[in-house]
Each structure stands twice: as C-alpha cells, then as structure tokens.
C-alpha cells in the first residue's frame, strides 16, 4: 500500500540516490522526516532538509535544491526548495485518480497495514464480574477492547477475544446465602441478572448492618457466606449447581448488550477456569525463591522496581486476583502461542498489571514483554460519578435502552414501520454512544452527556452515520459506478482524495497507540471533507460527463472507506436513516 507519504518518500530517496550516491538515505528514513505543513500554501508535504545535513554533508539549502531538481512525478504539480525545505504540491487530479484506484483495487481491505499475517493477538476485554452490575464503567473495556480486536483483525492478525468473566470468588458465597434466604427461582428466571444484583446488594447491606451493630464487627451472614463459598470450592453439588445457574443467567443478559454492539467472544473462560492451574505457578514461584512470607501471606517483593508487594496467597492460603492472572497468562501462551496479549481495563488497575507483568518476568517467562495493558479513564454521566458497591449505578443496558428509545421516537415521526424504527433506533442509538465514547483519547476522563451524543448537528455518531447514508443515496441516485477520468478537479475534490489517502496512516497509528479514537477522529475528517464536496459540487446532476464520473467515483471511495472505518470502531453503517 502506497500512501501519500510513502510514495513521496520513495521519490525523494531515489532523487537523493542520483544526486548524492546510493545507500545514504532510505525511503524509510525519509518517511519519518516528512511533514504536513500547517500552511498549505507552501505545499502539501514538506521535508525539512536540515535533518539531512549530517548524513549528506551539505547545507540544508543545497540539499533541498538538489532534491527539487531530481524529482519528476506527474502527481506533483510543483516541487520547490525554500529556505532548506523541500516543498511538494500535489497535482490534485492525478493524485485523486491514483488514490481512488487504490481504494477500488483493495476493496474492503483498503487501509490495512497487512502486517499481522501469521501473528496471533489475544485480547482480554469486557470481563464483567458475575452478579455485580454490568455498568457504564465497563463501556470502555468493552468497546475499546472490541475495536482493538477489529483493528488487529484488519491488519491480518489472528485474534482471540477472551471474556475473562469474574465468575469466582467470595461474592458467590454471599449470593448463595442471599438466595437461600430471600431468593425466588421464578423471580430470577423472569428478572435475570437484575434480581441477582438486588440479592447481592441486599446481603452486602445486611452484612454491613450486622457489623455496625457490635464492637467486634461480627457478622453471622458474612461467616455463612464464607462457609458457602468454601463448600463451593470443595465441589458441593448444590452450590455448584447454583453457581452455574447464576453464571448462565448473567451471561444471557450480557449477551444482549454484546449483540447490540455486534460483539462475539471466542472464549468465555473466566476466573473459575484457572482454579486448578494456579498451584503449579505458585509452586514455581516458591521453588525459584521468589515468594516471601509477609504477615502470613505469600508475596513477591517488588521494592526494587518501586512497586508494592504482589500478593500471591492470602494468610488462609487462598489465591488472589494476581495469582489467577499469572496462571491465565501461562495457560493462554500455551494454548494460543500469542505474539501479543492485550488487557483492556480501567486505569485503576494499572498497578495490578504492572505488578504481575513483573512477576511473570521474574519467573523467567521470556514472553513477558508480549503482555500489554491498555488502560482507560473514568466515566461519569451528566456530571455524576459512579458508586459501584451501593448498587447505585447506571447499567450499560439502560444507557443503550435510553439511546435506542430516543432515536426510535425521532424515527417514528418519519417512518410508520415499527420494526424499521427499532432497527434504526438500535443502529443509531447504540452507535451514538460508542462514537461519543470513542471520540476522546482513552485516558481522558469522560463526562457522558446523552444530549450531545445523540445530536445530529455536532461531531457525533448520528452525524457520521448520516453522512454515510448520504453517500449511499447519492450513489443510488447516480445509478452508475463511476471511474476517475482526467477531468480537472477542484480544491474540494482533491482535499477529499487527500483525506481518503491518509486512512492507512491513521489505521497504523490507531494500532500502534492502542487508540481507537484515532479512527473516530478520522471519520470526522472524512465526513467533513465529503460534506464540503457534497454541498459545493453537484454529483449525480453534473452536466460534464467526465467530471460526473470522477465525482461519483470519489463518492464511492468515500462510501467504502467510511463503512470500513465505522466498522472498526464497532459501529454499523445503515444505508438509510
Ligand atoms: N473482572 C475484572 C473487573 O471487572 C476485569 C478483568 C480484567 N482482566 C484481567 N485479566 N484481569 O474489574
């Protein structure tokens, strides 16, 4: 794939070879030095030649002049040397022709860096804790994680999406006690995970009340919960059956949200799966002399790396979150032989990951540097922060339900077909939330404003989908495919072609930085460039047959790239809104 910069870099490298000799300057070296000048009157691409003085042993002015004289390419309308800069101006028409032909040639894979072939990436994301609410704090891990999976797939990686369900731990003891005391099978079958959460919240409140009622903070309910969890761990049939049921009820609910987002996981192996895989790793740690006893607990001391100790076993010998993550990573390496294992969680867990990554390194696993933690910032809604423990949270499904309901209402004004309205509501409402969320750098804390997300005016998901639908309707009206001709193009058209041409670079950057928001912002650039073109130029009604053909081809290329880009951030692209 030759993007604009790459192609330019190749021309410059070959001009440098003839002017100064072979082997001094590679196209890759040049590529890293090229800039897009902020002032476009100077040119579309520039090379600051002072960076080459050392290698080529000439002054920047001499270098720029020699290079300018050596570049011959019809895609540049002018090549000039100004104060040690090599400025290149693109010939819009020739350039657009080439870009659009690249897009049509590559089809749905246009923009793929194609550098993942033969490599495997394992992505651990979403991973809610069963029986605790699946709330908007999980939006980040779910959509960033899935978008990273789609981006890696696009680049040709073999991807394994893992939902590492929080399906083990003392919360199940509590839930079993709560269910036995207050639970009703029919109510849970009817109400699903919400009813489980209610039981969970209720027992937590009652435990707290018990603890607060006496000096020693004793709680018979907490003791009973521990006992039930112990029974579960020992394989008690009744508790195991309840546990399985709780997990199934929860999963069924999560699936609804995943379905709306178009997410499917390749594995649901949750924390419980690793119960019998931890002892071997603990044993290895012990044999390597890495474990220390600290107040009865077994820990790995990470003082040398300026981190608190990593807890491996509690005083009572039970395992912990890091213990499970270590065992899971070892298992996944064996199972998938990954080249990269990505974990997407809130930044609150950054220390946890830094700690156990270090432990894996100390254990001598040479793949420790293939582990990548991708953190993200907090989410609040309309200014209100979340409180998870009290059950006072906004559930992900409620957030989507509200967005869907609002879009449906608007759709109903124009569309009498209820099923169609539901479909639009889902595609646009869910897309609005995803787009809004992925508009910001992932580390930024987000304050979610529903009104802003759903607006058709701003830089929103509905606006992007609307622009896509507009390209579809132009193409439908045109009734022909269109090819690029030699009809001279205006500034607006070549701007659109330039925007299309930078798509591959943006994809590279999104993958390198684990940052889907790069794609979201690209979508906005592309929509803006297309809409300017659309408003100023008549497309299907253009009188000049040559120009009309080029404009339709440009619209078709936009349509294709926009669809690909929306897909990569987990969004649908409805043809009509
Ligand atoms: N279940 C955890 C939570 O909700 C997230 C798990 C992240 N993945 C991991 N391998 N630790 O906080």
CSV table of C-alpha atoms in Angstrom, one decimal, residues 7-473:
chain,number,residue,atom,x,y,z
A,7,UNK,CA,5.2,7.3,-2.2
A,8,UNK,CA,6.7,10.7,-1.7
A,9,UNK,CA,9.5,9.2,0.4
A,10,UNK,CA,10.3,6.8,-2.4
A,11,UNK,CA,10.6,9.6,-4.9
A,12,UNK,CA,12.8,11.6,-2.6
A,13,UNK,CA,15.0,8.6,-1.8
A,14,UNK,CA,15.6,7.9,-5.4
A,15,UNK,CA,16.3,11.6,-6.2
A,16,UNK,CA,18.8,11.6,-3.3
A,17,UNK,CA,20.5,8.4,-4.6
A,18,UNK,CA,21.1,10.1,-8.0
A,19,UNK,CA,22.2,13.4,-6.5
A,20,UNK,CA,24.4,12.1,-3.6
A,21,UNK,CA,25.0,8.5,-4.2
A,22,UNK,CA,23.3,5.2,-3.4
A,23,UNK,CA,22.7,3.9,0.1
A,24,UNK,CA,22.9,7.1,2.0
A,25,UNK,CA,19.2,7.6,2.5
A,26,UNK,CA,16.5,5.1,2.5
A,27,UNK,CA,12.8,5.7,1.8
A,28,UNK,CA,12.1,4.7,5.4
A,29,UNK,CA,14.4,7.3,6.8
A,30,UNK,CA,12.7,10.0,4.7
A,31,UNK,CA,9.3,8.7,5.7
A,32,UNK,CA,9.9,9.5,9.3
A,33,UNK,CA,11.0,13.1,8.4
A,34,UNK,CA,8.2,14.2,6.2
A,35,UNK,CA,5.7,16.7,7.5
A,36,UNK,CA,2.3,18.1,6.6
A,37,UNK,CA,2.9,21.9,6.6
A,38,UNK,CA,0.4,23.7,8.7
A,39,UNK,CA,0.2,26.4,6.0
A,40,UNK,CA,-0.9,24.6,2.9
A,41,UNK,CA,0.1,27.4,0.5
A,42,UNK,CA,3.6,26.2,1.0
A,43,UNK,CA,2.8,22.8,-0.2
A,44,UNK,CA,1.0,19.6,0.8
A,45,UNK,CA,4.1,17.8,2.1
A,46,UNK,CA,7.4,19.1,3.1
A,47,UNK,CA,10.8,17.7,4.0
A,48,UNK,CA,12.9,19.8,6.4
A,49,UNK,CA,16.4,19.3,4.9
A,50,UNK,CA,18.4,20.4,8.0
A,51,UNK,CA,17.8,16.9,9.3
A,52,UNK,CA,19.8,15.5,6.4
A,53,UNK,CA,22.8,17.8,6.6
A,54,UNK,CA,24.8,15.4,8.7
A,55,UNK,CA,24.1,12.3,6.5
A,56,UNK,CA,24.6,14.1,3.2
A,57,UNK,CA,27.3,16.6,4.3
A,58,UNK,CA,25.7,19.6,2.6
A,59,UNK,CA,23.8,22.6,3.8
A,60,UNK,CA,20.0,22.3,4.0
A,61,UNK,CA,19.6,24.8,1.2
A,62,UNK,CA,21.9,22.8,-1.1
A,63,UNK,CA,20.1,19.6,-0.3
A,64,UNK,CA,16.7,21.0,-0.9
A,65,UNK,CA,17.7,22.4,-4.2
A,66,UNK,CA,19.4,19.2,-5.4
A,67,UNK,CA,16.3,17.1,-4.4
A,68,UNK,CA,13.9,19.6,-6.0
A,69,UNK,CA,15.7,19.3,-9.3
A,70,UNK,CA,15.7,15.5,-9.2
A,71,UNK,CA,12.0,14.7,-8.6
A,72,UNK,CA,9.9,14.0,-11.6
A,73,UNK,CA,6.4,12.8,-11.0
A,74,UNK,CA,3.1,13.7,-12.5
A,75,UNK,CA,1.4,13.6,-9.1
A,76,UNK,CA,3.2,16.7,-8.0
A,77,UNK,CA,2.2,20.0,-9.6
A,78,UNK,CA,5.2,21.7,-8.1
A,79,UNK,CA,8.4,20.8,-6.3
A,80,UNK,CA,10.3,23.7,-4.8
A,81,UNK,CA,13.2,24.4,-2.5
A,82,UNK,CA,12.5,27.2,0.0
A,83,UNK,CA,15.0,28.0,2.8
A,84,UNK,CA,16.2,24.5,3.2
A,85,UNK,CA,12.8,22.9,2.9
A,86,UNK,CA,11.7,20.8,0.1
A,87,UNK,CA,8.0,21.6,-0.6
A,88,UNK,CA,5.8,19.4,-2.7
A,89,UNK,CA,2.5,20.4,-4.0
A,90,UNK,CA,0.2,17.7,-5.2
A,91,UNK,CA,-1.5,17.7,-8.6
A,92,UNK,CA,-5.0,17.1,-7.3
A,93,UNK,CA,-6.3,15.4,-10.4
A,94,UNK,CA,-3.5,12.9,-10.9
A,95,UNK,CA,-3.3,12.3,-7.2
A,96,UNK,CA,-7.0,11.7,-6.7
A,97,UNK,CA,-7.1,9.3,-9.7
A,98,UNK,CA,-4.4,7.2,-8.1
A,99,UNK,CA,-5.9,7.2,-4.6
A,100,UNK,CA,-9.3,6.2,-5.8
A,101,UNK,CA,-7.9,3.5,-7.9
A,102,UNK,CA,-6.0,2.2,-4.8
A,103,UNK,CA,-9.3,2.2,-2.9
A,104,UNK,CA,-11.1,0.2,-5.6
A,105,UNK,CA,-8.3,-2.2,-6.1
A,106,UNK,CA,-8.0,-3.1,-2.4
A,107,UNK,CA,-11.8,-3.0,-1.7
A,108,UNK,CA,-12.6,-3.7,1.9
A,109,UNK,CA,-9.0,-4.2,2.8
A,110,UNK,CA,-8.0,-0.6,1.7
A,111,UNK,CA,-6.2,0.9,4.7
A,112,UNK,CA,-5.0,-2.4,6.1
A,113,UNK,CA,-1.3,-2.3,7.1
A,114,UNK,CA,-1.3,-6.1,6.4
A,115,UNK,CA,1.5,-6.6,8.9
A,116,UNK,CA,-0.3,-9.0,11.2
A,117,UNK,CA,-0.2,-12.1,9.0
A,118,UNK,CA,1.0,-15.2,10.7
A,119,UNK,CA,0.8,-13.5,14.1
A,120,UNK,CA,-1.7,-14.0,16.9
A,121,UNK,CA,-3.1,-11.5,19.3
A,122,UNK,CA,-5.1,-12.5,22.4
A,123,UNK,CA,-7.4,-9.7,23.7
A,124,UNK,CA,-8.9,-9.9,27.2
A,125,UNK,CA,-11.7,-7.4,27.5
A,126,UNK,CA,-15.2,-6.6,28.8
A,127,UNK,CA,-14.9,-9.3,31.5
A,128,UNK,CA,-17.7,-8.3,33.9
A,129,UNK,CA,-18.0,-9.7,37.4
A,130,UNK,CA,-20.9,-12.1,37.5
A,131,UNK,CA,-23.8,-10.9,39.8
A,132,UNK,CA,-22.3,-7.5,40.1
A,133,UNK,CA,-23.8,-4.8,37.8
A,134,UNK,CA,-22.5,-4.5,34.3
A,135,UNK,CA,-22.3,-0.7,34.4
A,136,UNK,CA,-21.1,2.1,32.3
A,137,UNK,CA,-17.6,1.7,33.8
A,138,UNK,CA,-17.4,-1.4,31.5
A,139,UNK,CA,-18.2,0.6,28.4
A,140,UNK,CA,-14.5,1.4,28.0
A,141,UNK,CA,-13.2,-2.1,28.2
A,142,UNK,CA,-16.0,-3.5,26.0
A,143,UNK,CA,-15.8,-1.0,23.1
A,144,UNK,CA,-12.1,-0.2,23.2
A,145,UNK,CA,-11.3,-3.9,23.6
A,146,UNK,CA,-13.5,-4.9,20.7
A,147,UNK,CA,-12.3,-2.1,18.5
A,148,UNK,CA,-8.7,-3.1,19.1
A,149,UNK,CA,-9.7,-6.6,18.1
A,150,UNK,CA,-11.3,-5.4,14.9
A,151,UNK,CA,-8.2,-3.2,14.1
A,152,UNK,CA,-5.8,-6.1,14.6
A,153,UNK,CA,-8.0,-8.4,12.5
A,154,UNK,CA,-8.0,-5.8,9.8
A,155,UNK,CA,-4.2,-5.8,9.9
A,156,UNK,CA,-4.2,-9.5,9.4
A,157,UNK,CA,-3.6,-10.8,12.9
A,158,UNK,CA,-5.2,-13.9,14.1
A,159,UNK,CA,-7.3,-12.6,17.0
A,160,UNK,CA,-8.7,-14.4,20.1
A,161,UNK,CA,-11.3,-12.3,22.0
A,162,UNK,CA,-11.5,-13.5,25.6
A,163,UNK,CA,-14.2,-12.6,28.1
A,164,UNK,CA,-12.4,-13.3,31.4
A,165,UNK,CA,-15.6,-13.5,33.4
A,166,UNK,CA,-15.3,-12.7,37.0
A,167,UNK,CA,-17.1,-15.9,37.8
A,168,UNK,CA,-15.3,-17.0,41.0
A,169,UNK,CA,-14.8,-15.5,44.4
A,170,UNK,CA,-16.4,-14.8,47.8
A,171,UNK,CA,-19.3,-12.9,46.1
A,172,UNK,CA,-20.7,-16.3,45.2
A,173,UNK,CA,-20.8,-17.3,48.9
A,174,UNK,CA,-22.8,-14.2,49.6
A,175,UNK,CA,-25.1,-14.8,46.7
A,176,UNK,CA,-25.8,-18.4,47.7
A,177,UNK,CA,-26.7,-17.3,51.3
A,178,UNK,CA,-28.9,-14.5,50.0
A,179,UNK,CA,-30.6,-16.7,47.5
A,180,UNK,CA,-31.3,-19.4,50.1
A,181,UNK,CA,-32.8,-16.8,52.4
A,182,UNK,CA,-34.7,-14.4,50.2
A,183,UNK,CA,-34.4,-15.7,46.7
A,184,UNK,CA,-37.2,-16.9,44.4
A,185,UNK,CA,-36.4,-19.0,41.4
A,186,UNK,CA,-39.2,-17.8,39.3
A,187,UNK,CA,-38.4,-14.1,40.0
A,188,UNK,CA,-34.8,-14.6,38.9
A,189,UNK,CA,-35.8,-16.5,35.8
A,190,UNK,CA,-38.1,-13.6,35.0
A,191,UNK,CA,-35.9,-10.7,36.0
A,192,UNK,CA,-32.5,-12.1,35.3
A,193,UNK,CA,-29.3,-10.5,36.5
A,194,UNK,CA,-31.0,-7.5,38.0
A,195,UNK,CA,-32.6,-9.8,40.5
A,196,UNK,CA,-29.2,-11.3,41.3
A,197,UNK,CA,-27.7,-7.9,41.8
A,198,UNK,CA,-30.6,-7.0,44.1
A,199,UNK,CA,-29.8,-10.0,46.3
A,200,UNK,CA,-26.2,-9.1,46.2
A,201,UNK,CA,-26.8,-5.6,47.2
A,202,UNK,CA,-29.2,-6.6,49.9
A,203,UNK,CA,-26.8,-9.1,51.6
A,204,UNK,CA,-24.0,-6.5,51.5
A,205,UNK,CA,-26.2,-4.0,53.2
A,206,UNK,CA,-27.3,-6.5,55.8
A,207,UNK,CA,-23.7,-7.6,56.5
A,208,UNK,CA,-22.8,-4.0,57.0
A,209,UNK,CA,-25.7,-3.5,59.4
A,210,UNK,CA,-24.6,-6.6,61.4
A,211,UNK,CA,-21.0,-5.4,61.5
A,212,UNK,CA,-22.0,-1.9,62.6
A,213,UNK,CA,-24.2,-3.3,65.4
A,214,UNK,CA,-21.3,-4.7,67.5
A,215,UNK,CA,-17.9,-3.7,68.7
A,216,UNK,CA,-16.1,-6.6,67.1
A,217,UNK,CA,-17.7,-6.0,63.7
A,218,UNK,CA,-19.0,-9.5,63.7
A,219,UNK,CA,-21.4,-10.6,61.0
A,220,UNK,CA,-23.0,-14.1,61.1
A,221,UNK,CA,-24.1,-13.5,57.5
A,222,UNK,CA,-20.5,-12.9,56.4
A,223,UNK,CA,-19.4,-16.1,58.2
A,224,UNK,CA,-22.2,-18.0,56.5
A,225,UNK,CA,-21.1,-16.6,53.1
A,226,UNK,CA,-17.5,-17.7,53.6
A,227,UNK,CA,-18.7,-21.1,54.6
A,228,UNK,CA,-20.9,-21.4,51.5
A,229,UNK,CA,-18.0,-20.3,49.3
A,230,UNK,CA,-15.8,-22.9,50.9
A,231,UNK,CA,-18.4,-25.6,50.1
A,232,UNK,CA,-18.5,-24.4,46.6
A,233,UNK,CA,-14.7,-24.6,46.3
A,234,UNK,CA,-14.9,-28.1,47.7
A,235,UNK,CA,-17.3,-29.1,45.0
A,236,UNK,CA,-20.6,-29.2,46.8
A,237,UNK,CA,-23.2,-30.3,44.2
A,238,UNK,CA,-26.0,-28.0,45.3
A,239,UNK,CA,-23.7,-24.9,45.5
A,240,UNK,CA,-22.1,-25.8,42.2
A,241,UNK,CA,-25.5,-26.0,40.5
A,242,UNK,CA,-26.5,-22.7,41.9
A,243,UNK,CA,-23.2,-21.1,40.8
A,244,UNK,CA,-23.6,-22.4,37.3
A,245,UNK,CA,-27.1,-21.1,37.2
A,246,UNK,CA,-26.0,-17.6,38.4
A,247,UNK,CA,-23.3,-17.5,35.7
A,248,UNK,CA,-25.8,-18.6,33.0
A,249,UNK,CA,-28.4,-16.0,34.0
A,250,UNK,CA,-25.8,-13.3,34.0
A,251,UNK,CA,-24.3,-14.3,30.6
A,252,UNK,CA,-27.6,-14.4,29.0
A,253,UNK,CA,-28.0,-10.8,30.0
A,254,UNK,CA,-24.6,-9.7,28.9
A,255,UNK,CA,-25.2,-11.4,25.5
A,256,UNK,CA,-28.0,-8.9,24.8
A,257,UNK,CA,-25.6,-6.0,25.2
A,258,UNK,CA,-22.9,-7.7,23.2
A,259,UNK,CA,-25.4,-8.5,20.4
A,260,UNK,CA,-26.3,-4.8,20.1
A,261,UNK,CA,-22.7,-4.0,19.7
A,262,UNK,CA,-22.0,-6.8,17.3
A,263,UNK,CA,-19.6,-8.5,19.7
A,264,UNK,CA,-18.8,-12.2,19.9
A,265,UNK,CA,-16.2,-13.7,22.0
A,266,UNK,CA,-14.0,-16.6,21.1
A,267,UNK,CA,-13.7,-17.7,24.7
A,268,UNK,CA,-15.6,-17.2,27.9
A,269,UNK,CA,-13.0,-18.9,30.1
A,270,UNK,CA,-13.5,-16.9,33.3
A,271,UNK,CA,-11.6,-16.8,36.6
A,272,UNK,CA,-13.1,-20.1,37.8
A,273,UNK,CA,-11.4,-22.0,34.9
A,274,UNK,CA,-7.9,-21.3,36.4
A,275,UNK,CA,-8.6,-22.7,39.9
A,276,UNK,CA,-6.6,-25.9,39.1
A,277,UNK,CA,-3.9,-24.1,37.1
A,278,UNK,CA,-2.7,-21.8,39.9
A,279,UNK,CA,-0.9,-24.3,42.2
A,280,UNK,CA,1.7,-25.1,39.5
A,281,UNK,CA,2.6,-21.4,39.2
A,282,UNK,CA,2.7,-20.9,43.0
A,283,UNK,CA,4.9,-23.9,43.2
A,284,UNK,CA,7.2,-22.5,40.6
A,285,UNK,CA,7.4,-19.1,42.4
A,286,UNK,CA,8.2,-21.0,45.6
A,287,UNK,CA,10.9,-23.1,44.0
A,288,UNK,CA,12.5,-20.1,42.4
A,289,UNK,CA,12.7,-18.5,45.8
A,290,UNK,CA,10.6,-15.6,44.7
A,291,UNK,CA,7.9,-16.0,47.5
A,292,UNK,CA,8.3,-14.3,50.8
A,293,UNK,CA,6.0,-14.6,53.8
A,294,UNK,CA,4.7,-11.3,55.0
A,295,UNK,CA,2.3,-11.3,57.9
A,296,UNK,CA,1.3,-14.9,57.0
A,297,UNK,CA,0.6,-14.0,53.4
A,298,UNK,CA,2.8,-15.1,50.5
A,299,UNK,CA,4.0,-12.3,48.4
A,300,UNK,CA,6.6,-11.3,45.8
A,301,UNK,CA,8.7,-8.3,46.9
A,302,UNK,CA,8.8,-5.7,44.1
A,303,UNK,CA,10.6,-3.0,46.1
A,304,UNK,CA,13.5,-2.9,43.6
A,305,UNK,CA,11.0,-1.8,40.9
A,306,UNK,CA,9.3,0.7,43.2
A,307,UNK,CA,6.1,-1.2,43.4
A,308,UNK,CA,4.2,-2.5,46.4
A,309,UNK,CA,4.4,-6.3,47.0
A,310,UNK,CA,2.4,-8.5,44.7
A,311,UNK,CA,0.0,-10.7,46.8
A,312,UNK,CA,0.0,-14.4,45.7
A,313,UNK,CA,-1.6,-16.2,48.6
A,314,UNK,CA,-3.7,-14.9,51.5
A,315,UNK,CA,-3.0,-16.0,55.0
A,316,UNK,CA,-5.5,-18.8,54.8
A,317,UNK,CA,-3.8,-20.0,51.6
A,318,UNK,CA,-6.5,-18.8,49.2
A,319,UNK,CA,-5.4,-17.3,45.9
A,320,UNK,CA,-5.8,-13.8,44.7
A,321,UNK,CA,-6.5,-11.7,41.5
A,322,UNK,CA,-2.8,-11.6,40.5
A,323,UNK,CA,-2.4,-15.3,41.1
A,324,UNK,CA,-5.2,-16.0,38.7
A,325,UNK,CA,-3.9,-13.6,36.1
A,326,UNK,CA,-0.5,-15.2,36.1
A,327,UNK,CA,-1.9,-18.7,35.7
A,328,UNK,CA,-4.2,-17.5,32.9
A,329,UNK,CA,-1.4,-15.8,31.0
A,330,UNK,CA,0.7,-19.0,31.2
A,331,UNK,CA,-2.3,-21.0,30.0
A,332,UNK,CA,-3.0,-18.7,27.1
A,333,UNK,CA,0.6,-18.7,26.0
A,334,UNK,CA,0.4,-22.5,25.8
A,335,UNK,CA,-3.0,-22.5,24.2
A,336,UNK,CA,-2.6,-19.8,21.6
A,337,UNK,CA,1.1,-19.1,21.4
A,338,UNK,CA,0.3,-15.4,21.2
A,339,UNK,CA,2.7,-12.7,19.8
A,340,UNK,CA,0.8,-10.1,21.9
A,341,UNK,CA,-1.7,-10.4,24.8
A,342,UNK,CA,-3.7,-7.2,25.3
A,343,UNK,CA,-5.6,-6.5,28.5
A,344,UNK,CA,-8.1,-3.6,28.5
A,345,UNK,CA,-9.2,-2.3,31.9
A,346,UNK,CA,-9.7,0.9,33.7
A,347,UNK,CA,-6.6,2.8,34.7
A,348,UNK,CA,-7.4,1.9,38.3
A,349,UNK,CA,-5.9,-1.5,37.6
A,350,UNK,CA,-2.7,-0.2,36.1
A,351,UNK,CA,-0.6,-1.1,39.2
A,352,UNK,CA,-2.1,-4.6,39.3
A,353,UNK,CA,-1.0,-5.3,35.7
A,354,UNK,CA,2.5,-3.7,36.2
A,355,UNK,CA,3.0,-5.9,39.2
A,356,UNK,CA,2.1,-9.2,37.8
A,357,UNK,CA,3.8,-8.5,34.5
A,358,UNK,CA,6.9,-8.0,36.5
A,359,UNK,CA,6.3,-11.3,38.4
A,360,UNK,CA,5.9,-13.1,35.1
A,361,UNK,CA,9.3,-11.6,34.0
A,362,UNK,CA,10.9,-12.7,37.3
A,363,UNK,CA,9.6,-16.2,36.8
A,364,UNK,CA,11.7,-16.3,33.6
A,365,UNK,CA,8.9,-16.4,31.1
A,366,UNK,CA,10.6,-14.9,28.1
A,367,UNK,CA,7.3,-13.7,26.6
A,368,UNK,CA,6.7,-11.3,29.4
A,369,UNK,CA,7.3,-8.4,27.1
A,370,UNK,CA,4.4,-9.5,24.9
A,371,UNK,CA,1.9,-8.6,27.6
A,372,UNK,CA,0.3,-5.2,27.1
A,373,UNK,CA,-2.0,-3.4,29.5
A,374,UNK,CA,-4.3,-0.8,27.8
A,375,UNK,CA,-5.9,1.4,30.4
A,376,UNK,CA,-8.6,4.0,30.1
A,377,UNK,CA,-10.1,6.9,32.2
A,378,UNK,CA,-13.2,7.1,34.3
A,379,UNK,CA,-16.8,7.7,33.0
A,380,UNK,CA,-19.4,9.9,34.7
A,381,UNK,CA,-22.8,10.6,33.5
A,382,UNK,CA,-24.2,14.1,33.3
A,383,UNK,CA,-21.6,15.1,35.9
A,384,UNK,CA,-22.5,12.3,38.4
A,385,UNK,CA,-19.7,9.9,39.5
A,386,UNK,CA,-20.4,6.3,39.8
A,387,UNK,CA,-20.8,4.3,43.0
A,388,UNK,CA,-20.4,0.6,42.4
A,389,UNK,CA,-20.8,-1.0,45.8
A,390,UNK,CA,-24.1,0.5,46.8
A,391,UNK,CA,-25.8,-0.6,43.6
A,392,UNK,CA,-26.3,3.0,42.7
A,393,UNK,CA,-25.1,2.7,39.2
A,394,UNK,CA,-26.1,3.2,35.6
A,395,UNK,CA,-26.2,-0.1,33.8
A,396,UNK,CA,-24.8,-0.4,30.3
A,397,UNK,CA,-28.1,-1.9,29.1
A,398,UNK,CA,-30.1,1.0,30.5
A,399,UNK,CA,-27.8,3.5,28.8
A,400,UNK,CA,-28.3,1.8,25.5
A,401,UNK,CA,-32.0,1.4,26.0
A,402,UNK,CA,-32.4,5.1,26.6
A,403,UNK,CA,-30.4,6.0,23.5
A,404,UNK,CA,-32.4,3.5,21.4
A,405,UNK,CA,-35.8,4.8,22.8
A,406,UNK,CA,-34.8,8.4,21.9
A,407,UNK,CA,-33.7,7.7,18.4
A,408,UNK,CA,-36.8,5.5,17.8
A,409,UNK,CA,-39.0,8.3,18.8
A,410,UNK,CA,-37.4,10.6,16.3
A,411,UNK,CA,-37.6,7.9,13.6
A,412,UNK,CA,-41.3,7.3,14.2
A,413,UNK,CA,-42.0,10.9,13.1
A,414,UNK,CA,-41.0,10.0,9.5
A,415,UNK,CA,-41.4,6.2,9.5
A,416,UNK,CA,-44.6,4.3,10.3
A,417,UNK,CA,-42.9,0.9,10.2
A,418,UNK,CA,-42.3,-0.1,13.8
A,419,UNK,CA,-39.7,-2.8,13.0
A,420,UNK,CA,-37.8,-0.4,10.9
A,421,UNK,CA,-37.8,2.2,13.7
A,422,UNK,CA,-36.5,-0.4,16.1
A,423,UNK,CA,-33.7,-1.2,13.7
A,424,UNK,CA,-32.7,2.4,13.2
A,425,UNK,CA,-33.0,3.0,16.9
A,426,UNK,CA,-30.6,0.2,17.6
A,427,UNK,CA,-28.1,1.1,14.9
A,428,UNK,CA,-28.1,4.8,15.5
A,429,UNK,CA,-28.7,4.9,19.3
A,430,UNK,CA,-26.0,2.3,20.1
A,431,UNK,CA,-23.7,3.8,17.5
A,432,UNK,CA,-24.1,7.3,19.1
A,433,UNK,CA,-22.9,6.1,22.5
A,434,UNK,CA,-20.0,4.2,21.1
A,435,UNK,CA,-18.9,7.1,18.9
A,436,UNK,CA,-19.2,9.6,21.7
A,437,UNK,CA,-17.2,7.4,24.0
A,438,UNK,CA,-14.5,6.7,21.4
A,439,UNK,CA,-14.1,10.3,20.4
A,440,UNK,CA,-11.7,11.0,23.2
A,441,UNK,CA,-8.2,9.7,23.9
A,442,UNK,CA,-8.8,6.7,26.0
A,443,UNK,CA,-7.0,8.0,29.1
A,444,UNK,CA,-9.2,11.1,29.3
A,445,UNK,CA,-12.0,11.1,32.0
A,446,UNK,CA,-15.3,11.4,30.3
A,447,UNK,CA,-18.5,13.1,31.4
A,448,UNK,CA,-21.2,11.5,29.4
A,449,UNK,CA,-23.9,13.8,28.1
A,450,UNK,CA,-26.7,12.0,26.4
A,451,UNK,CA,-28.0,15.1,24.5
A,452,UNK,CA,-24.6,15.7,23.0
A,453,UNK,CA,-24.1,12.1,22.0
A,454,UNK,CA,-27.4,11.9,20.2
A,455,UNK,CA,-27.3,15.2,18.4
A,456,UNK,CA,-27.3,15.2,14.6
A,457,UNK,CA,-25.5,18.6,14.5
A,458,UNK,CA,-22.2,18.1,16.3
A,459,UNK,CA,-19.4,15.7,15.6
A,460,UNK,CA,-21.4,12.7,16.6
A,461,UNK,CA,-22.2,9.1,15.7
A,462,UNK,CA,-25.6,10.1,14.1
A,463,UNK,CA,-23.8,12.7,12.0
A,464,UNK,CA,-21.2,10.2,10.8
A,465,UNK,CA,-23.9,7.6,10.0
A,466,UNK,CA,-26.0,10.3,8.3
A,467,UNK,CA,-23.1,11.2,6.1
A,468,UNK,CA,-22.6,7.6,5.2
A,469,UNK,CA,-26.3,7.2,4.4
A,470,UNK,CA,-25.9,10.4,2.2
A,471,UNK,CA,-23.1,8.7,0.2
A,472,UNK,CA,-25.4,5.7,-0.3
A,473,UNK,CA,-28.3,7.9,-1.6
